[in-house]
Each structure stands twice: as C-alpha cells, then as structure tokens.
mmCIF file of C-alpha atoms in Angstrom:
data_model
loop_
_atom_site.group_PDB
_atom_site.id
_atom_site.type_symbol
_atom_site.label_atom_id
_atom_site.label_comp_id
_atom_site.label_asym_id
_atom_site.label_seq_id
_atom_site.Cartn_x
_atom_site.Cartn_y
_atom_site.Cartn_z
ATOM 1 C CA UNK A 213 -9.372 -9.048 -11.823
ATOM 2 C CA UNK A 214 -9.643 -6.325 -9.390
ATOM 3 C CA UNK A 215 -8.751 -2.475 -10.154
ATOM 4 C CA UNK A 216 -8.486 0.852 -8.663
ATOM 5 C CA UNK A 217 -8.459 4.377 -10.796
ATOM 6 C CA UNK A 218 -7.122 7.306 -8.775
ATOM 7 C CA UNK A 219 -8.307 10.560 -10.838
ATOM 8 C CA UNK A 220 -5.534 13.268 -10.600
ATOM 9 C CA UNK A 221 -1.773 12.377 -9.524
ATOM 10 C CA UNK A 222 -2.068 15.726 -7.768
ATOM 11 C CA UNK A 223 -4.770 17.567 -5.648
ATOM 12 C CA UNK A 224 -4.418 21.649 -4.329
ATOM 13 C CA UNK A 225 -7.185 22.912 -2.074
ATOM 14 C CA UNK A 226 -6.990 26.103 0.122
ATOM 15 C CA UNK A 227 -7.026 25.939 3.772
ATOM 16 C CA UNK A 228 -10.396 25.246 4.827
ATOM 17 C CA UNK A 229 -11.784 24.249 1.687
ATOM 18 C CA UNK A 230 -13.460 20.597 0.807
ATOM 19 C CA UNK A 231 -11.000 18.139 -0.200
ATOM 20 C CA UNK A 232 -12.382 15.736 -2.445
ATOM 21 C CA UNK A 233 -10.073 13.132 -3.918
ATOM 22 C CA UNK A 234 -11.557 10.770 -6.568
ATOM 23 C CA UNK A 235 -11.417 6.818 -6.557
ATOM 24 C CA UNK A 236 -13.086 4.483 -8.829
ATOM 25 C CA UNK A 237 -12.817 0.542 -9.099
ATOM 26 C CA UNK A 238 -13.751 -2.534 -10.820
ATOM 27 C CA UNK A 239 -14.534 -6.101 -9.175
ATOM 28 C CA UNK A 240 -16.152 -9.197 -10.702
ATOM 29 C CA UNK A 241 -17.357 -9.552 -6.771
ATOM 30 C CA UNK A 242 -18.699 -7.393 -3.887
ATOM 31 C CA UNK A 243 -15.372 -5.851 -3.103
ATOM 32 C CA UNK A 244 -14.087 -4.580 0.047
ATOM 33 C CA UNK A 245 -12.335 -1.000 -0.600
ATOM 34 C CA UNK A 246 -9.342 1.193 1.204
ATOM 35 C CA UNK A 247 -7.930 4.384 2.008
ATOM 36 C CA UNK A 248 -4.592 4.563 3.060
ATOM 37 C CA UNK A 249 -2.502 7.734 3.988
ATOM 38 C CA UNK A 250 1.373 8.276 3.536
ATOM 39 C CA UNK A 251 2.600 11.175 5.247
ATOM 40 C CA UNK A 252 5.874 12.601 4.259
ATOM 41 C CA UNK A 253 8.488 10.145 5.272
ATOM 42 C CA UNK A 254 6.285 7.930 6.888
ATOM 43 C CA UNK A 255 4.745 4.868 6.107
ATOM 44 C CA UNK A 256 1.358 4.168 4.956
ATOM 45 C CA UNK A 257 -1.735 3.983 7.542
ATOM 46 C CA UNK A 258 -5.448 3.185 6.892
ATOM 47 C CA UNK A 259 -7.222 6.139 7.183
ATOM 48 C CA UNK A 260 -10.495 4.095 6.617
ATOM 49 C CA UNK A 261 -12.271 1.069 5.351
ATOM 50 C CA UNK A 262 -15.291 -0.272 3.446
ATOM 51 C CA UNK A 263 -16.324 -4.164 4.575
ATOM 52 C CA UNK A 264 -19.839 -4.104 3.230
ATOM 53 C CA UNK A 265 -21.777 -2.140 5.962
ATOM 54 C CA UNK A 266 -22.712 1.042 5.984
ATOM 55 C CA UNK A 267 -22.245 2.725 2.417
ATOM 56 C CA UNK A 268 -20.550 5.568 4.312
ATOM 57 C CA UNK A 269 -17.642 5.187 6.292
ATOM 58 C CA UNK A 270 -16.194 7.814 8.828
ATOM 59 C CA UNK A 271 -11.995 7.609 9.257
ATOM 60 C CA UNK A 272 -9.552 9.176 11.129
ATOM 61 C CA UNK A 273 -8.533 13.034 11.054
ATOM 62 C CA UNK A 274 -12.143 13.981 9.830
ATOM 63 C CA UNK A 275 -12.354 12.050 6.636
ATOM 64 C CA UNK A 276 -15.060 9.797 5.086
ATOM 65 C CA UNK A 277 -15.707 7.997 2.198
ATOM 66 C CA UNK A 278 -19.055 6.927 0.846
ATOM 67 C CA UNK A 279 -19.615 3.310 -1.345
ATOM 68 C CA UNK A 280 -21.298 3.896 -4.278
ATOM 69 C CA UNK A 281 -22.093 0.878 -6.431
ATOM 70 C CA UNK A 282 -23.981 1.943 -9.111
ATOM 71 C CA UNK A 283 -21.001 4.520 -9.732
ATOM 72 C CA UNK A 284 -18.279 1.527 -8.777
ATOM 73 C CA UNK A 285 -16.670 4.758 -6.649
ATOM 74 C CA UNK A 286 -15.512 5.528 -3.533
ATOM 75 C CA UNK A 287 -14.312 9.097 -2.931
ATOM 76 C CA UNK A 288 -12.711 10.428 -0.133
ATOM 77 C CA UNK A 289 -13.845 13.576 1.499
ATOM 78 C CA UNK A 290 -13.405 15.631 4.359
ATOM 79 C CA UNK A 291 -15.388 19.216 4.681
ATOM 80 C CA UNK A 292 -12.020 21.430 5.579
ATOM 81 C CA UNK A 293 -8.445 20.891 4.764
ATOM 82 C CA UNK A 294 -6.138 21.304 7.230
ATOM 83 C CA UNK A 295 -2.282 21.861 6.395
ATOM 84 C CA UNK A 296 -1.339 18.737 8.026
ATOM 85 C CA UNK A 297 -3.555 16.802 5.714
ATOM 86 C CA UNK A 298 -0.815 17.277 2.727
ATOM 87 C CA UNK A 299 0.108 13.873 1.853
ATOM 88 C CA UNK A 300 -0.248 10.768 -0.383
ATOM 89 C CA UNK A 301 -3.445 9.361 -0.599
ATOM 90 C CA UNK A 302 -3.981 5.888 -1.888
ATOM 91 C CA UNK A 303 -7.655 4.007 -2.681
ATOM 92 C CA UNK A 304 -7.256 0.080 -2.607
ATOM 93 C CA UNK A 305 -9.419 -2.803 -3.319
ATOM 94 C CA UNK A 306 -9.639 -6.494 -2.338
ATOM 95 C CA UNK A 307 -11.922 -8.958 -3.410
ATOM 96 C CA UNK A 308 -11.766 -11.029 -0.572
ATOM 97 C CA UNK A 309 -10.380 -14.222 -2.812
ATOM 98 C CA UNK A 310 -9.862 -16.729 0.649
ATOM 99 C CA UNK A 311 -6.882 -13.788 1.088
ATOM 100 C CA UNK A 312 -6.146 -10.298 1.285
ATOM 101 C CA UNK A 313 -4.449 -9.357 -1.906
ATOM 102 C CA UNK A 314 -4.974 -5.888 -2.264
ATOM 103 C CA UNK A 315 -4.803 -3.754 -5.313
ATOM 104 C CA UNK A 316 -3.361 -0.186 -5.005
ATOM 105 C CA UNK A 317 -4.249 2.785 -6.748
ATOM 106 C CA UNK A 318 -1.370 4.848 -8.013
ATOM 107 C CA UNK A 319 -1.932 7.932 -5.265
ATOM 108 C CA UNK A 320 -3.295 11.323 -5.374
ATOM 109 C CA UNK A 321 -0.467 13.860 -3.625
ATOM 110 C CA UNK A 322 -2.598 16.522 -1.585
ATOM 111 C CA UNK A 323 -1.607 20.163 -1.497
ATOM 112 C CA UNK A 324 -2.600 22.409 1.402
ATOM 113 C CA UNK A 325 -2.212 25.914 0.286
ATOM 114 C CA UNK A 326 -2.446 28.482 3.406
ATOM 115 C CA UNK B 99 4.023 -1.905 20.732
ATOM 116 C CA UNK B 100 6.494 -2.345 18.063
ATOM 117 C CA UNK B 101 4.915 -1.592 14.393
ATOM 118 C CA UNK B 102 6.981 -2.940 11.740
ATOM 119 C CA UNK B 103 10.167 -2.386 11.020
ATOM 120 C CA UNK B 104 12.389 -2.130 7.768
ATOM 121 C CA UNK B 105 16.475 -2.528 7.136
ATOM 122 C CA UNK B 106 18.290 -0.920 5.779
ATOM 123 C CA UNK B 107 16.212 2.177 5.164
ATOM 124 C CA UNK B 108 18.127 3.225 2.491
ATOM 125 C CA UNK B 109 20.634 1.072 -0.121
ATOM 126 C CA UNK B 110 22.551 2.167 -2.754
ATOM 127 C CA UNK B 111 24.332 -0.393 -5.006
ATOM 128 C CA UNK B 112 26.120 -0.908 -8.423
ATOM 129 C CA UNK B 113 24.214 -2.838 -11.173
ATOM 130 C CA UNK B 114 24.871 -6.158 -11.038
ATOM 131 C CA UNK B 115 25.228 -6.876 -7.393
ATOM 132 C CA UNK B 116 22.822 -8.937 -5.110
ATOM 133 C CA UNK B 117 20.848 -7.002 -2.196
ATOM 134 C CA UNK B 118 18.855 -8.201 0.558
ATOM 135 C CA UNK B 119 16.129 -6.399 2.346
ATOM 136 C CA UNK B 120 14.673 -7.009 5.976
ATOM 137 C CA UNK B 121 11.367 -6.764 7.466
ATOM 138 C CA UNK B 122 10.301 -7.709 10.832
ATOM 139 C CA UNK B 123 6.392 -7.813 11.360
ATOM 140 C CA UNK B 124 4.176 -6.620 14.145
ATOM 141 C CA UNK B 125 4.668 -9.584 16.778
ATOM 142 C CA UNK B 126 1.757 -12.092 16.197
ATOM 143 C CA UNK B 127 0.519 -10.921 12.760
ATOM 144 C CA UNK B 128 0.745 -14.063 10.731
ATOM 145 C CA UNK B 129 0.282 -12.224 7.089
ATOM 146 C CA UNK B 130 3.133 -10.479 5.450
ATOM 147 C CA UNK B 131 3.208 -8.424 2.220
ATOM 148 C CA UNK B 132 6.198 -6.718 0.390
ATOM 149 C CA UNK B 133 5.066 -4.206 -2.029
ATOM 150 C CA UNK B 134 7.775 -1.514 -4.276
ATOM 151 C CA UNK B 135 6.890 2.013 -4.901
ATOM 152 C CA UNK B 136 8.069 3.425 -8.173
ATOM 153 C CA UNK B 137 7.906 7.220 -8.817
ATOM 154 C CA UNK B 138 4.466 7.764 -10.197
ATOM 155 C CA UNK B 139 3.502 4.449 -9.593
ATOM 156 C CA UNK B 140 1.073 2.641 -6.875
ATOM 157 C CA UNK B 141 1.706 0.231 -5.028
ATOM 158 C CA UNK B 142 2.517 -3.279 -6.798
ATOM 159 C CA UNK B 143 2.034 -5.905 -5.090
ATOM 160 C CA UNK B 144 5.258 -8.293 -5.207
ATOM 161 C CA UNK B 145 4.732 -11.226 -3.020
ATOM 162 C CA UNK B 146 2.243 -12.838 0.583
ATOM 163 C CA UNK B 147 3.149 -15.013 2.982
ATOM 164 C CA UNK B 148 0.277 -16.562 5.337
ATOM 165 C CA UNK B 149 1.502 -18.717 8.035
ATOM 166 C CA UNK B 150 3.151 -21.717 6.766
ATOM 167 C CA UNK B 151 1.171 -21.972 3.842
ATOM 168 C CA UNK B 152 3.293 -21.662 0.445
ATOM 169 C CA UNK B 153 3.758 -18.240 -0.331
ATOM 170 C CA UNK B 154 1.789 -16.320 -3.439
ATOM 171 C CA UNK B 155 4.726 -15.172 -5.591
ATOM 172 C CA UNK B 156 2.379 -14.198 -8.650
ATOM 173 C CA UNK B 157 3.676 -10.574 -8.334
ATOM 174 C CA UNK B 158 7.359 -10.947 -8.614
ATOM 175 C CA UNK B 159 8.576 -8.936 -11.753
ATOM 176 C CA UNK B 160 11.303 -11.307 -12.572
ATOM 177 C CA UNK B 161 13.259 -14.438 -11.212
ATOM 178 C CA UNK B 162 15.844 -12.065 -10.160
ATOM 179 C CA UNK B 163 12.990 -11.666 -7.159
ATOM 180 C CA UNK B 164 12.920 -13.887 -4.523
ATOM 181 C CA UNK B 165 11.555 -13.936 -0.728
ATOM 182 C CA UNK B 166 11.543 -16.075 2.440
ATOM 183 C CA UNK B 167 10.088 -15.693 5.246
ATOM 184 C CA UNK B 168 11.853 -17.991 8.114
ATOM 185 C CA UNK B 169 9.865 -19.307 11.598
ATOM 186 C CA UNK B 170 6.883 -17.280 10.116
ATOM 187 C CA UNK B 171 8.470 -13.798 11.311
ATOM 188 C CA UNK B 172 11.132 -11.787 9.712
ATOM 189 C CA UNK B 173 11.187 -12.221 5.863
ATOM 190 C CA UNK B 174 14.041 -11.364 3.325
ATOM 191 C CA UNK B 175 13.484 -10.162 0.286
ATOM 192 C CA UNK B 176 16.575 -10.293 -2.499
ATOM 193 C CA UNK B 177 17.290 -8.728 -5.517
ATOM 194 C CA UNK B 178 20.114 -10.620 -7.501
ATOM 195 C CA UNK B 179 22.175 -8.675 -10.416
ATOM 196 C CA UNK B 180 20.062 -5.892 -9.838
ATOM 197 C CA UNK B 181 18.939 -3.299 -12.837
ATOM 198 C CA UNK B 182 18.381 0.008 -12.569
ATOM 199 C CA UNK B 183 14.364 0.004 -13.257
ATOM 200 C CA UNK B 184 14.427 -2.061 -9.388
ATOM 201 C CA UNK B 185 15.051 1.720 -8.239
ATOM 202 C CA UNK B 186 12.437 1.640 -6.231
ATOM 203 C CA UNK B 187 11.197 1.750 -2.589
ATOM 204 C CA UNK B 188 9.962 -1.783 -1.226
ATOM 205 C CA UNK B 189 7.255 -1.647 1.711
ATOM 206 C CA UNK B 190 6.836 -4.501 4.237
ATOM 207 C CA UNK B 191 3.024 -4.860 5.457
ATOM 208 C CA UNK B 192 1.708 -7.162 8.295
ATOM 209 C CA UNK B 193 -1.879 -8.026 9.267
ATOM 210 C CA UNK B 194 -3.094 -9.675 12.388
ATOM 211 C CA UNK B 195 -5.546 -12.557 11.117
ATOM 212 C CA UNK B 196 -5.093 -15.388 8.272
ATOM 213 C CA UNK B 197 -7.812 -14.411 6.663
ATOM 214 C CA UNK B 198 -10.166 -11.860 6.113
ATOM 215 C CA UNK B 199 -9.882 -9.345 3.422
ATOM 216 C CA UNK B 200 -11.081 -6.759 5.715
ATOM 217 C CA UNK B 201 -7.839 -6.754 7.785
ATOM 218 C CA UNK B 202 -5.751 -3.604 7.849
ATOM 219 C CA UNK B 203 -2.230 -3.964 6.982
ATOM 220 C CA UNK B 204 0.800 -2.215 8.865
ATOM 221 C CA UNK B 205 2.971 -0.905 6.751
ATOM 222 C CA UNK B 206 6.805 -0.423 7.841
ATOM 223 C CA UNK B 207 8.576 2.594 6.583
ATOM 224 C CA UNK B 208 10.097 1.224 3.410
ATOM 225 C CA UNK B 209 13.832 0.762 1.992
ATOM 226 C CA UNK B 210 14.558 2.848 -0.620
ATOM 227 C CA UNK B 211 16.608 1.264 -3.013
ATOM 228 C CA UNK B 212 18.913 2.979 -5.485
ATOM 229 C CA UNK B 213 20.197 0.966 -8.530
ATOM 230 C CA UNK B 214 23.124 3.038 -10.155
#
C-alpha cells in the first residue's frame, strides 16, 4: 500500500525567506509523486509532478521538488516566499497500479508573514 | 475551456435526510474521482470511474455512499440518512487519459457539506 507523510499541519516563513515544506512516502513500487496547491477558496491544482525522470522537478510559481529515493522524500521548495504563496499544500503518491489512484497527504497550510 | 464544475457548492441538511451531489468533468476526460476533505484531514479517496469500466468503490466509508456516473460524463454522488461525521467537503477530479498514473487531475471547487 502506498503512503504519504506531510511533516507539520502548518508552515510560517517571512517574506522572502526559503519555504521548505516536508513530504515523505512509502511504495512497494517505483512510485510516481505530486504536489498539488489549494488556494483559499479554490480548488486544488498541480503545482508539479514526479514520473520517473529527472530527480528534480521545476513547477509553477517558482517551486521545485527534488526525488530522493534513498530518503523515500520529496520536499517542496522554492528560494523566496511570496505572500501569494499562502495556501494548502498537498504531496500525493500513485503507484501506477494499471490506474491512477492517488494517495493524499493530509496538507501543510503555508503562512506568509510580511 | 470549461474546468470542472461542482453543485451545489454548499448544502446544509438535517441528519437523516438523503443528499445528492453533482459534478460535471472537463469535456473529454474519461477518468473521474470524488474525494471528501475533513478538517485536518487529506484527501480520502472515495470512489473512480474509468470509461465504462466498473467503477472502484474500495473507498466508500459506508453503504450509505453511493455514485454513478451516467453516459460517462456527469456523476452523482449520494449520501443517504446522512450523519454528522459526513460534514465534510467532497471534491470532483477529472483526468484526460484512461490510464497513466502520471495524469494530472482537475479538481472542481468542492461542495461543502454540512450535516446538522
């Protein structure tokens, strides 16, 4: 069975500062992994995605992620915060399995402090 | 285009009664997902349809849960003699291809459902 650990339910960074939100996971097979975003009152979008190609993966608004397997992680980064990056931030996994069931993480909320 | 869409976006009801919640895919996208949001909680994963194959139901909580999804396009999920712990919000996600685990789902903007 497939899993996805989200450390910390809630992240605060300063303006400008590196945001660094933690995601670890467990697969019995090479597993293909998510971000999403959920902005406030919006749905959720991918911000990026891991398909077993390059280790690190550049997304949307200035954030990557890098595949580590030997660490079964896949953090999020992005060098400077921005106060429209406050949202919900969700890691996912899929094993592939002939269909896309993905597992969710529970969500870090991100906290842009001026 | 159109991305997907939810209805209602928000419903309150009494405990006990029967709801029924909408979602209409991106056009084409042959994979459909619901999902419900708890406070605190992920995303769990509640039910996929793909095409006209029969549907993977392995995540519905209870048989209280059902879902259909009619000429492969807008899909229904009810809730009979709901409880309060189905306070929740319920997300609709499409994705383009049958298969593929890389595909990105759409998500629509959810129904938030309030059990009193």
């Amino acid at each position: 069975a497939q899993s996805v650990t989200q450390l910390g339910s809630h992240v605060s960074v300063s303006e400008g500062a590196l945001v660094l939100l933690r995601c670890n996971y467990s697969s019995s097979v090479p597993p293909y992994l998510f971000w999403y975003v959920q902005y406030p009152n919006q749905g959720l979008q991918l911000l990026l995605k891991y398909t077993s190609a390059a280790t690190l993966v550049k997304g949307i608004n200035g954030f990557e992620a890098e595949f580590k397997k030997s660490e079964t992680s896949f953090h999020l980064t992005k060098p400077s915060a921005h106060m429209s990056d406050a949202a919900e931030y969700f890691c996912a996994v899929s094993d592939g399995g002939g269909y896309q069931k993905v597992t969710f993480g529970t969500g870090t909320k991100l906290q842009v402090i001026p | 285009g159109a991305g997907v869409s939810q209805s209602p976006s928000n419903k309150v009801t009494e405990k006990g009664k029967d709801v029924e919640l909408r979602c209409d895919p991106i056009s084409g996208h042959t994979a459909l997902y619901w999902y419900r949001q708890s406070l605190g909680q992920g995303l769990e994963f509640l039910i996929y349809f793909q095409g006209n194959s029969a549907p993977d139901k392995s995540g519905l909580p209870s048989d209280r849960f059902s879902a259909e999804r009619t000429g492969g396009s807008v899909s229904t999920l009810t809730i009979q003699r709901t409880q309060q712990e189905d306070s929740a919000v319920y997300l609709c996600a499409s994705s383009p291809r049958p298969s593929g685990a890389t595909d990105t789902q759409y998500f629509g903007p959810g129904t938030r459902l309030t059990v009193l």
